[in-house]
């Protein structure tokens, strides 16, 4: 991967694929963390005498123009953050875009319309990518979170322009590589969240590399079913029980021993009543997990350990987050809801790295090749 930070960009138009997939409401950006994260990338390019052509998707318009998913609010917000005009073009490709792009001068910033308004974006269409490439002289991918998708603006476009990695993407790759290359041992993974189905492969891969995998969240109950236990009305995926049983043959997968129920009581995993729902890991489990985490040198965490959005079922997640923050370990967190939980609990500072990648981070950690990254090699 060549870094855009080392490229000669003076007088060049640099297309930067960013991840501005931010929540919008009433025409306003609700959370601008993703936009702010790219400011250093944009400013560094402008300072070196480049102009910048930004491209992003937003939401799921599924190849059609959806007015509520237009990027105008994003352009206005970005302009405020940058303290300069953003040339927003309400078209993805074509004459209006080419006209603006051809007149860009040093220090100009342009933003084209939501890439996913065009069905060819998600099809990784070569012709579409060629039109995108017409808008710049160099291409830079700074959107790690979409790099697991072979889409035109991350994959096919690299066939038409000299292509580089952006600093955000490089940072993600460098930090997540800690987990895929020799992680310092003991390496402990904590996996929670809602769906075992989505994470079976992740668990299988990590169980080869980790010393311990601590299970929490709703996926606990699929594993408990696999152990022949009663789980009452707890959330589980009965069709994944056979897979869970297979995974449990790996001796390093550790399950909770006690559970907090929807009536507020804590019971042993052997005594979950038929009419109850398990919503968090109990104090005994928290203590056992905290002790294992205390000795770790590398920690990876994905998925809340309980229904953290609803107090007091945030306590298991809080206890684990605190345990990780105290460990003398490299700690990496991935997953949208996991990061939301950390933000809610105001524990951002306690971790080495909060990966913004979501699905891309999870695929990277499994050792899969990401199309957007392969395309830059
Ligand atoms: P991430 O986005 O970090 O990958 P997931 O999407 O897999 O995480 O799961 C997060 C969701 O799982 C949260 O909304 C959380 O409330 C829910 N959850 C965790 N534990 C339980 C539980 N015991 N019962 C029901 N939902 C749970
Ligand atoms: Mg999620």
Tab-separated table of C-alpha atoms and ligand atoms in Angstrom:
chain	number	residue	atom	x	y	z
A	1	UNK	CA	0.000	0.000	0.000
A	2	UNK	CA	1.366	3.408	-0.966
A	3	UNK	CA	0.586	6.224	1.418
A	4	UNK	CA	-0.970	9.454	0.162
A	5	UNK	CA	1.083	11.229	2.833
A	6	UNK	CA	4.213	10.456	0.774
A	7	UNK	CA	2.788	11.315	-2.644
A	8	UNK	CA	3.508	14.486	-4.558
A	9	UNK	CA	0.091	16.099	-4.651
A	10	UNK	CA	0.934	19.702	-5.498
A	11	UNK	CA	-1.430	21.027	-8.147
A	12	UNK	CA	-3.175	17.646	-8.316
A	13	UNK	CA	-6.838	16.859	-7.826
A	14	UNK	CA	-7.000	14.084	-5.264
A	15	UNK	CA	-10.155	11.974	-5.105
A	16	UNK	CA	-10.606	10.906	-1.496
A	17	UNK	CA	-13.107	8.128	-0.755
A	18	UNK	CA	-14.282	8.978	2.733
A	19	UNK	CA	-16.840	7.469	5.070
A	20	UNK	CA	-19.339	10.259	5.667
A	21	UNK	CA	-22.131	7.775	6.364
A	22	UNK	CA	-23.451	9.889	9.227
A	23	UNK	CA	-26.905	10.017	10.838
A	24	UNK	CA	-29.084	12.852	9.451
A	25	UNK	CA	-32.254	14.280	10.953
A	26	UNK	CA	-34.315	17.209	9.659
A	27	UNK	CA	-31.501	18.131	7.308
A	28	UNK	CA	-28.862	18.252	10.026
A	29	UNK	CA	-25.914	16.009	10.822
A	30	UNK	CA	-26.613	14.316	14.179
A	31	UNK	CA	-23.162	12.904	14.877
A	32	UNK	CA	-20.176	14.262	12.988
A	33	UNK	CA	-17.455	11.995	14.406
A	34	UNK	CA	-16.805	10.417	10.998
A	35	UNK	CA	-16.540	13.803	9.287
A	36	UNK	CA	-14.221	15.185	11.951
A	37	UNK	CA	-12.004	12.123	11.690
A	38	UNK	CA	-11.184	12.966	8.061
A	39	UNK	CA	-10.321	16.651	8.626
A	40	UNK	CA	-6.585	15.981	9.121
A	41	UNK	CA	-6.493	14.026	5.847
A	42	UNK	CA	-8.248	16.798	3.921
A	43	UNK	CA	-6.313	19.658	5.511
A	44	UNK	CA	-2.945	17.991	4.946
A	45	UNK	CA	-3.725	17.591	1.232
A	46	UNK	CA	-4.879	21.193	0.902
A	47	UNK	CA	-1.775	22.477	2.682
A	48	UNK	CA	0.373	20.608	0.182
A	49	UNK	CA	-1.295	22.417	-2.685
A	50	UNK	CA	-3.786	19.779	-3.792
A	51	UNK	CA	-7.490	20.142	-4.397
A	52	UNK	CA	-9.728	17.468	-2.944
A	53	UNK	CA	-12.682	15.665	-4.533
A	54	UNK	CA	-14.612	13.873	-1.808
A	55	UNK	CA	-16.789	10.838	-2.434
A	56	UNK	CA	-18.958	8.938	0.035
A	57	UNK	CA	-22.127	6.931	0.357
A	58	UNK	CA	-24.830	7.658	2.910
A	59	UNK	CA	-27.473	5.197	4.054
A	60	UNK	CA	-29.053	2.630	1.753
A	61	UNK	CA	-30.692	4.333	-1.215
A	62	UNK	CA	-30.267	1.066	-3.177
A	63	UNK	CA	-29.293	2.613	-6.488
A	64	UNK	CA	-32.045	5.230	-6.558
A	65	UNK	CA	-32.120	8.947	-5.805
A	66	UNK	CA	-33.558	9.446	-2.322
A	67	UNK	CA	-33.923	13.127	-1.468
A	68	UNK	CA	-33.524	12.628	2.279
A	69	UNK	CA	-30.145	10.977	1.632
A	70	UNK	CA	-28.663	13.819	-0.405
A	71	UNK	CA	-25.300	15.081	0.811
A	72	UNK	CA	-26.109	18.787	0.972
A	73	UNK	CA	-26.354	18.806	4.811
A	74	UNK	CA	-23.025	16.977	4.937
A	75	UNK	CA	-21.436	19.545	2.616
A	76	UNK	CA	-22.705	22.416	4.757
A	77	UNK	CA	-21.487	20.772	7.929
A	78	UNK	CA	-18.087	20.006	6.437
A	79	UNK	CA	-17.761	23.591	5.230
A	80	UNK	CA	-18.312	24.780	8.797
A	81	UNK	CA	-15.700	22.386	10.171
A	82	UNK	CA	-13.140	23.259	7.483
A	83	UNK	CA	-13.889	26.980	7.619
A	84	UNK	CA	-14.092	27.103	3.835
A	85	UNK	CA	-16.472	26.613	0.939
A	86	UNK	CA	-17.296	23.069	-0.158
A	87	UNK	CA	-18.278	22.768	-3.811
A	88	UNK	CA	-21.201	20.362	-3.515
A	89	UNK	CA	-22.474	18.951	-6.804
A	90	UNK	CA	-25.887	17.259	-6.606
A	91	UNK	CA	-24.850	14.606	-9.129
A	92	UNK	CA	-22.657	11.532	-8.722
A	93	UNK	CA	-20.966	11.616	-12.132
A	94	UNK	CA	-21.418	13.312	-15.490
A	95	UNK	CA	-21.156	16.782	-16.996
A	96	UNK	CA	-21.997	18.885	-13.903
A	97	UNK	CA	-19.349	17.045	-11.859
A	98	UNK	CA	-16.767	17.184	-14.643
A	99	UNK	CA	-17.317	20.901	-15.140
A	100	UNK	CA	-16.632	21.677	-11.447
A	101	UNK	CA	-13.739	19.205	-11.236
A	102	UNK	CA	-12.031	20.679	-14.293
A	103	UNK	CA	-11.979	24.123	-12.695
A	104	UNK	CA	-10.611	23.113	-9.289
A	105	UNK	CA	-7.722	25.172	-7.981
A	106	UNK	CA	-5.228	24.524	-5.203
A	107	UNK	CA	-7.047	24.405	-1.882
A	108	UNK	CA	-10.524	23.746	-3.325
A	109	UNK	CA	-12.808	21.084	-1.860
A	110	UNK	CA	-15.520	19.399	-3.896
A	111	UNK	CA	-18.115	16.838	-2.799
A	112	UNK	CA	-20.118	14.775	-5.275
A	113	UNK	CA	-23.556	13.283	-4.529
A	114	UNK	CA	-24.236	10.071	-2.589
A	115	UNK	CA	-22.441	7.327	-4.540
A	116	UNK	CA	-25.149	4.770	-3.860
A	117	UNK	CA	-27.726	6.787	-5.816
A	118	UNK	CA	-26.174	5.019	-8.794
A	119	UNK	CA	-26.774	1.233	-8.841
A	120	UNK	CA	-23.377	0.727	-10.496
A	121	UNK	CA	-21.512	1.753	-7.323
A	122	UNK	CA	-22.404	-1.401	-5.402
A	123	UNK	CA	-21.905	-3.521	-8.538
A	124	UNK	CA	-18.269	-2.425	-8.782
A	125	UNK	CA	-19.049	-1.368	-12.344
A	126	UNK	CA	-15.960	-0.480	-14.413
A	127	UNK	CA	-17.631	2.146	-16.595
A	128	UNK	CA	-19.035	3.909	-13.552
A	129	UNK	CA	-15.617	3.785	-11.871
A	130	UNK	CA	-14.063	5.290	-14.990
A	131	UNK	CA	-16.456	8.238	-14.774
A	132	UNK	CA	-15.616	8.710	-11.108
A	133	UNK	CA	-11.905	8.606	-11.947
A	134	UNK	CA	-12.373	11.399	-14.512
A	135	UNK	CA	-12.924	13.795	-11.608
A	136	UNK	CA	-9.349	13.591	-10.306
A	137	UNK	CA	-5.666	12.894	-10.969
A	138	UNK	CA	-4.957	10.665	-7.974
A	139	UNK	CA	-7.120	8.386	-5.861
A	140	UNK	CA	-6.958	7.870	-2.113
A	141	UNK	CA	-8.991	5.428	-0.011
A	142	UNK	CA	-9.518	6.747	3.507
A	143	UNK	CA	-12.694	4.773	4.202
A	144	UNK	CA	-11.648	1.612	6.007
A	145	UNK	CA	-15.261	0.907	6.989
A	146	UNK	CA	-16.283	0.189	3.376
A	147	UNK	CA	-13.096	-1.559	2.305
A	148	UNK	CA	-14.616	-5.013	2.815
A	149	UNK	CA	-17.003	-4.254	-0.052
A	150	UNK	CA	-15.967	-4.554	-3.679
A	151	UNK	CA	-17.676	-1.343	-4.734
A	152	UNK	CA	-16.727	0.919	-7.631
A	153	UNK	CA	-15.433	3.778	-5.457
A	154	UNK	CA	-13.150	1.498	-3.430
A	155	UNK	CA	-12.160	-1.262	-5.844
A	156	UNK	CA	-12.739	-0.665	-9.598
A	157	UNK	CA	-11.641	2.982	-9.466
A	158	UNK	CA	-8.078	1.943	-8.588
A	159	UNK	CA	-7.726	0.534	-12.124
A	160	UNK	CA	-7.912	4.034	-13.573
A	161	UNK	CA	-5.782	6.237	-11.304
A	162	UNK	CA	-2.575	6.057	-9.280
A	163	UNK	CA	-4.033	4.856	-5.968
A	164	UNK	CA	-3.015	5.444	-2.369
A	165	UNK	CA	-4.058	4.682	1.176
A	166	UNK	CA	-5.198	7.524	3.403
A	167	UNK	CA	-3.999	8.032	6.971
A	168	UNK	CA	-7.197	6.759	8.623
A	169	UNK	CA	-7.099	3.565	6.617
A	170	UNK	CA	-3.409	3.109	7.369
A	171	UNK	CA	-4.015	3.566	11.080
A	172	UNK	CA	-6.774	0.948	11.112
A	173	UNK	CA	-4.644	-1.538	9.203
A	174	UNK	CA	-1.616	-0.951	11.440
A	175	UNK	CA	-3.547	-1.348	14.684
A	176	UNK	CA	-5.750	-4.251	13.621
A	177	UNK	CA	-2.663	-6.031	12.302
A	178	UNK	CA	-1.532	-6.294	15.919
A	179	UNK	CA	-4.280	-8.904	16.258
A	180	UNK	CA	-3.550	-10.839	13.073
A	181	UNK	CA	0.252	-10.869	13.268
A	182	UNK	CA	1.796	-12.213	16.446
A	183	UNK	CA	-0.338	-10.691	19.214
A	184	UNK	CA	1.356	-10.563	22.606
A	185	UNK	CA	0.158	-13.407	24.771
A	186	UNK	CA	-2.005	-13.942	26.679
A	187	UNK	CA	-4.421	-12.810	23.973
A	188	UNK	CA	-7.978	-12.570	25.282
A	189	UNK	CA	-11.076	-11.888	23.167
A	190	UNK	CA	-14.397	-10.845	24.611
A	191	UNK	CA	-17.307	-11.507	22.300
A	192	UNK	CA	-20.844	-10.413	23.056
A	193	UNK	CA	-23.652	-8.803	21.147
A	194	UNK	CA	-26.764	-10.133	19.620
A	195	UNK	CA	-26.041	-12.694	16.933
A	196	UNK	CA	-23.847	-15.768	17.086
A	197	UNK	CA	-24.854	-16.425	13.493
A	198	UNK	CA	-22.957	-13.361	12.276
A	199	UNK	CA	-19.947	-14.089	14.446
A	200	UNK	CA	-19.488	-17.853	14.265
A	201	UNK	CA	-16.591	-17.494	11.861
A	202	UNK	CA	-14.979	-14.799	13.965
A	203	UNK	CA	-15.219	-17.004	17.048
A	204	UNK	CA	-13.795	-19.968	15.152
A	205	UNK	CA	-10.858	-17.948	13.817
A	206	UNK	CA	-10.088	-16.245	17.103
A	207	UNK	CA	-10.247	-19.473	19.060
A	208	UNK	CA	-7.200	-20.610	17.054
A	209	UNK	CA	-5.206	-17.544	18.053
A	210	UNK	CA	-6.555	-16.577	21.478
A	211	UNK	CA	-5.733	-17.984	24.853
A	212	UNK	CA	-9.286	-17.346	26.015
A	213	UNK	CA	-12.563	-16.241	24.437
A	214	UNK	CA	-15.021	-14.835	26.936
A	215	UNK	CA	-18.620	-15.053	25.750
A	216	UNK	CA	-21.358	-12.634	26.783
A	217	UNK	CA	-24.431	-10.896	25.400
A	218	UNK	CA	-27.358	-12.607	23.768
A	219	UNK	CA	-25.103	-15.115	22.004
A	220	UNK	CA	-24.525	-16.670	25.435
A	221	UNK	CA	-27.914	-18.328	25.216
A	222	UNK	CA	-27.261	-20.109	21.950
A	223	UNK	CA	-24.171	-21.578	23.617
A	224	UNK	CA	-26.147	-22.476	26.752
A	225	UNK	CA	-28.698	-24.267	24.555
A	226	UNK	CA	-25.775	-26.155	23.024
A	227	UNK	CA	-24.842	-27.247	26.570
A	228	UNK	CA	-28.377	-28.553	27.086
A	229	UNK	CA	-29.437	-25.832	29.504
A	230	UNK	CA	-32.815	-24.115	29.820
A	231	UNK	CA	-32.690	-20.497	28.758
A	232	UNK	CA	-36.307	-19.480	29.384
A	233	UNK	CA	-37.354	-16.660	27.083
A	234	UNK	CA	-33.812	-15.414	26.481
A	235	UNK	CA	-32.854	-14.366	22.957
A	236	UNK	CA	-31.138	-17.192	21.098
A	237	UNK	CA	-30.686	-18.654	17.630
A	238	UNK	CA	-31.860	-22.277	17.821
A	239	UNK	CA	-30.689	-22.937	14.249
A	240	UNK	CA	-27.112	-22.116	15.300
A	241	UNK	CA	-26.989	-24.535	18.231
A	242	UNK	CA	-25.204	-27.262	16.287
A	243	UNK	CA	-22.511	-24.792	15.243
A	244	UNK	CA	-22.179	-23.547	18.796
A	245	UNK	CA	-21.759	-27.129	20.007
A	246	UNK	CA	-18.949	-27.631	17.512
A	247	UNK	CA	-17.197	-24.453	18.659
A	248	UNK	CA	-17.409	-25.508	22.296
A	249	UNK	CA	-15.063	-28.392	21.509
A	250	UNK	CA	-12.377	-25.699	21.555
A	251	UNK	CA	-11.499	-25.609	25.196
A	252	UNK	CA	-10.660	-21.900	25.285
A	253	UNK	CA	-14.257	-20.702	24.877
A	254	UNK	CA	-15.537	-19.605	28.265
A	255	UNK	CA	-19.230	-19.133	29.072
A	256	UNK	CA	-20.922	-17.107	31.819
A	257	UNK	CA	-21.811	-18.939	35.037
A	258	UNK	CA	-24.492	-16.513	36.188
A	259	UNK	CA	-27.052	-14.344	34.445
A	260	UNK	CA	-29.092	-11.266	35.355
A	261	UNK	CA	-32.744	-11.820	34.487
A	262	UNK	CA	-35.411	-9.372	33.329
A	263	UNK	CA	-36.870	-9.427	36.874
A	264	UNK	CA	-33.568	-8.020	38.161
A	265	UNK	CA	-32.550	-11.267	39.909
A	266	UNK	CA	-29.253	-13.032	39.269
A	267	UNK	CA	-29.305	-16.810	38.875
A	268	UNK	CA	-26.886	-19.585	37.965
A	269	UNK	CA	-26.960	-20.576	34.287
A	270	UNK	CA	-28.364	-23.890	35.557
A	271	UNK	CA	-31.446	-22.236	37.045
A	272	UNK	CA	-32.909	-19.921	34.396
A	273	UNK	CA	-36.703	-20.081	34.894
A	274	UNK	CA	-38.940	-20.865	31.935
A	275	UNK	CA	-40.651	-17.460	31.944
A	276	UNK	CA	-37.516	-15.294	32.361
A	277	UNK	CA	-35.204	-13.516	29.934
A	278	UNK	CA	-31.454	-13.252	30.524
A	279	UNK	CA	-30.252	-9.715	29.873
A	280	UNK	CA	-26.740	-9.448	31.309
A	281	UNK	CA	-23.839	-11.406	32.763
A	282	UNK	CA	-23.919	-11.718	36.563
A	283	UNK	CA	-21.397	-10.487	39.124
A	284	UNK	CA	-19.671	-13.845	39.475
A	285	UNK	CA	-19.062	-13.956	35.714
A	286	UNK	CA	-17.914	-10.334	35.720
A	287	UNK	CA	-15.334	-11.170	38.408
A	288	UNK	CA	-14.043	-14.278	36.611
A	289	UNK	CA	-13.800	-12.426	33.292
A	290	UNK	CA	-12.106	-9.422	34.936
A	291	UNK	CA	-9.473	-11.704	36.439
A	292	UNK	CA	-8.702	-13.297	33.059
A	293	UNK	CA	-8.547	-9.867	31.410
A	294	UNK	CA	-6.226	-8.595	34.165
A	295	UNK	CA	-3.466	-10.950	33.024
A	296	UNK	CA	-3.882	-10.257	29.293
A	297	UNK	CA	-1.297	-8.556	27.067
A	298	UNK	CA	-3.616	-8.224	24.093
A	299	UNK	CA	-7.382	-7.738	24.277
A	300	UNK	CA	-9.948	-7.645	21.509
A	301	UNK	CA	-13.535	-6.839	22.324
A	302	UNK	CA	-16.618	-6.972	20.115
A	303	UNK	CA	-20.211	-6.866	21.253
A	304	UNK	CA	-21.853	-5.612	24.463
A	305	UNK	CA	-22.172	-8.205	27.254
A	306	UNK	CA	-25.771	-7.300	28.001
A	307	UNK	CA	-28.713	-5.138	26.993
A	308	UNK	CA	-26.576	-2.084	27.813
A	309	UNK	CA	-29.079	0.438	26.433
A	310	UNK	CA	-31.383	-0.354	29.354
A	311	UNK	CA	-30.179	0.166	32.925
A	312	UNK	CA	-29.214	-1.796	35.005
A	313	UNK	CA	-28.311	-4.238	32.212
A	314	UNK	CA	-25.296	-2.102	31.327
A	315	UNK	CA	-23.399	-3.259	34.412
A	316	UNK	CA	-21.782	-6.327	32.830
A	317	UNK	CA	-20.542	-4.275	29.878
A	318	UNK	CA	-19.335	-1.549	32.259
A	319	UNK	CA	-17.443	-4.049	34.440
A	320	UNK	CA	-15.690	-5.567	31.421
A	321	UNK	CA	-14.849	-2.158	29.935
A	322	UNK	CA	-13.318	-1.149	33.273
A	323	UNK	CA	-11.368	-4.398	33.530
A	324	UNK	CA	-9.920	-3.841	30.056
A	325	UNK	CA	-9.016	-0.257	30.888
A	326	UNK	CA	-7.031	-1.446	33.922
A	327	UNK	CA	-5.177	-4.246	32.132
A	328	UNK	CA	-1.669	-3.532	30.911
A	329	UNK	CA	-2.657	-4.683	27.472
A	330	UNK	CA	-3.069	-3.425	23.948
A	331	UNK	CA	-6.848	-3.142	23.742
A	332	UNK	CA	-8.813	-2.942	20.527
A	333	UNK	CA	-12.569	-2.625	20.217
A	334	UNK	CA	-14.590	-3.194	17.053
A	335	UNK	CA	-18.315	-3.046	16.342
A	336	UNK	CA	-20.855	-0.254	16.107
A	337	UNK	CA	-22.820	-1.110	19.238
A	338	UNK	CA	-19.697	-1.869	21.259
A	339	UNK	CA	-18.350	1.600	20.536
A	340	UNK	CA	-21.772	3.119	21.256
A	341	UNK	CA	-21.686	1.366	24.644
A	342	UNK	CA	-18.211	2.742	25.375
A	343	UNK	CA	-19.317	6.245	24.400
A	344	UNK	CA	-22.422	5.956	26.567
A	345	UNK	CA	-20.234	4.878	29.486
A	346	UNK	CA	-17.685	7.600	28.605
A	347	UNK	CA	-14.760	5.168	28.587
A	348	UNK	CA	-13.260	6.046	25.171
A	349	UNK	CA	-9.884	6.954	26.643
A	350	UNK	CA	-9.442	3.563	28.266
A	351	UNK	CA	-8.665	1.726	25.014
A	352	UNK	CA	-5.706	1.649	22.656
A	353	UNK	CA	-7.950	1.761	19.607
A	354	UNK	CA	-11.645	2.010	18.846
A	355	UNK	CA	-11.976	0.652	15.325
A	356	UNK	CA	-14.511	2.541	13.226
A	357	UNK	CA	-14.653	-0.284	10.744
A	358	UNK	CA	-17.653	-2.323	11.948
A	359	UNK	CA	-17.968	-5.278	9.570
A	360	UNK	CA	-14.673	-4.390	7.878
A	361	UNK	CA	-12.772	-4.689	11.181
A	362	UNK	CA	-14.312	-8.058	11.937
A	363	UNK	CA	-13.390	-9.398	8.483
A	364	UNK	CA	-9.864	-8.005	8.723
A	365	UNK	CA	-9.331	-9.623	12.121
A	366	UNK	CA	-10.400	-12.973	10.681
A	367	UNK	CA	-7.548	-12.661	8.221
A	368	UNK	CA	-9.814	-12.146	5.215
A	369	UNK	CA	-8.535	-10.101	2.292
A	370	UNK	CA	-10.509	-6.872	1.988
A	371	UNK	CA	-11.182	-5.880	-1.668
A	372	UNK	CA	-10.543	-2.179	-1.018
A	373	UNK	CA	-7.151	-2.919	0.513
A	374	UNK	CA	-6.117	-5.577	-1.991
A	375	UNK	CA	-6.914	-3.023	-4.717
A	376	UNK	CA	-4.284	-0.668	-3.297
A	377	UNK	CA	-1.479	-3.245	-3.354
B	1	LIG	P1	-21.705	-4.806	17.588
B	1	LIG	O1	-22.509	-3.775	16.818
B	1	LIG	O2	-20.784	-4.155	18.589
B	1	LIG	O3	-21.001	-5.762	16.688
B	1	LIG	P2	-24.039	-6.460	17.977
B	1	LIG	O4	-24.753	-5.694	16.928
B	1	LIG	O5	-23.671	-7.862	17.682
B	1	LIG	O6	-22.744	-5.655	18.484
B	1	LIG	O7	-24.985	-6.542	19.284
B	1	LIG	C1	-25.365	-5.443	20.047
B	1	LIG	C2	-26.754	-5.618	20.621
B	1	LIG	O8	-26.875	-6.794	21.402
B	1	LIG	C3	-27.098	-4.476	21.565
B	1	LIG	O9	-28.217	-3.782	21.050
B	1	LIG	C4	-27.392	-5.150	22.880
B	1	LIG	O10	-28.436	-4.552	23.604
B	1	LIG	C5	-27.786	-6.531	22.440
B	1	LIG	N1	-27.685	-7.508	23.552
B	1	LIG	C6	-26.605	-7.829	24.258
B	1	LIG	N2	-26.901	-8.746	25.197
B	1	LIG	C7	-28.212	-9.021	25.088
B	1	LIG	C8	-29.116	-9.895	25.765
B	1	LIG	N3	-28.723	-10.679	26.769
B	1	LIG	N4	-30.403	-9.921	25.339
B	1	LIG	C9	-30.810	-9.141	24.334
B	1	LIG	N5	-30.011	-8.300	23.638
B	1	LIG	C10	-28.735	-8.230	24.019
B	2	LIG	MG1	-24.457	-3.916	15.791
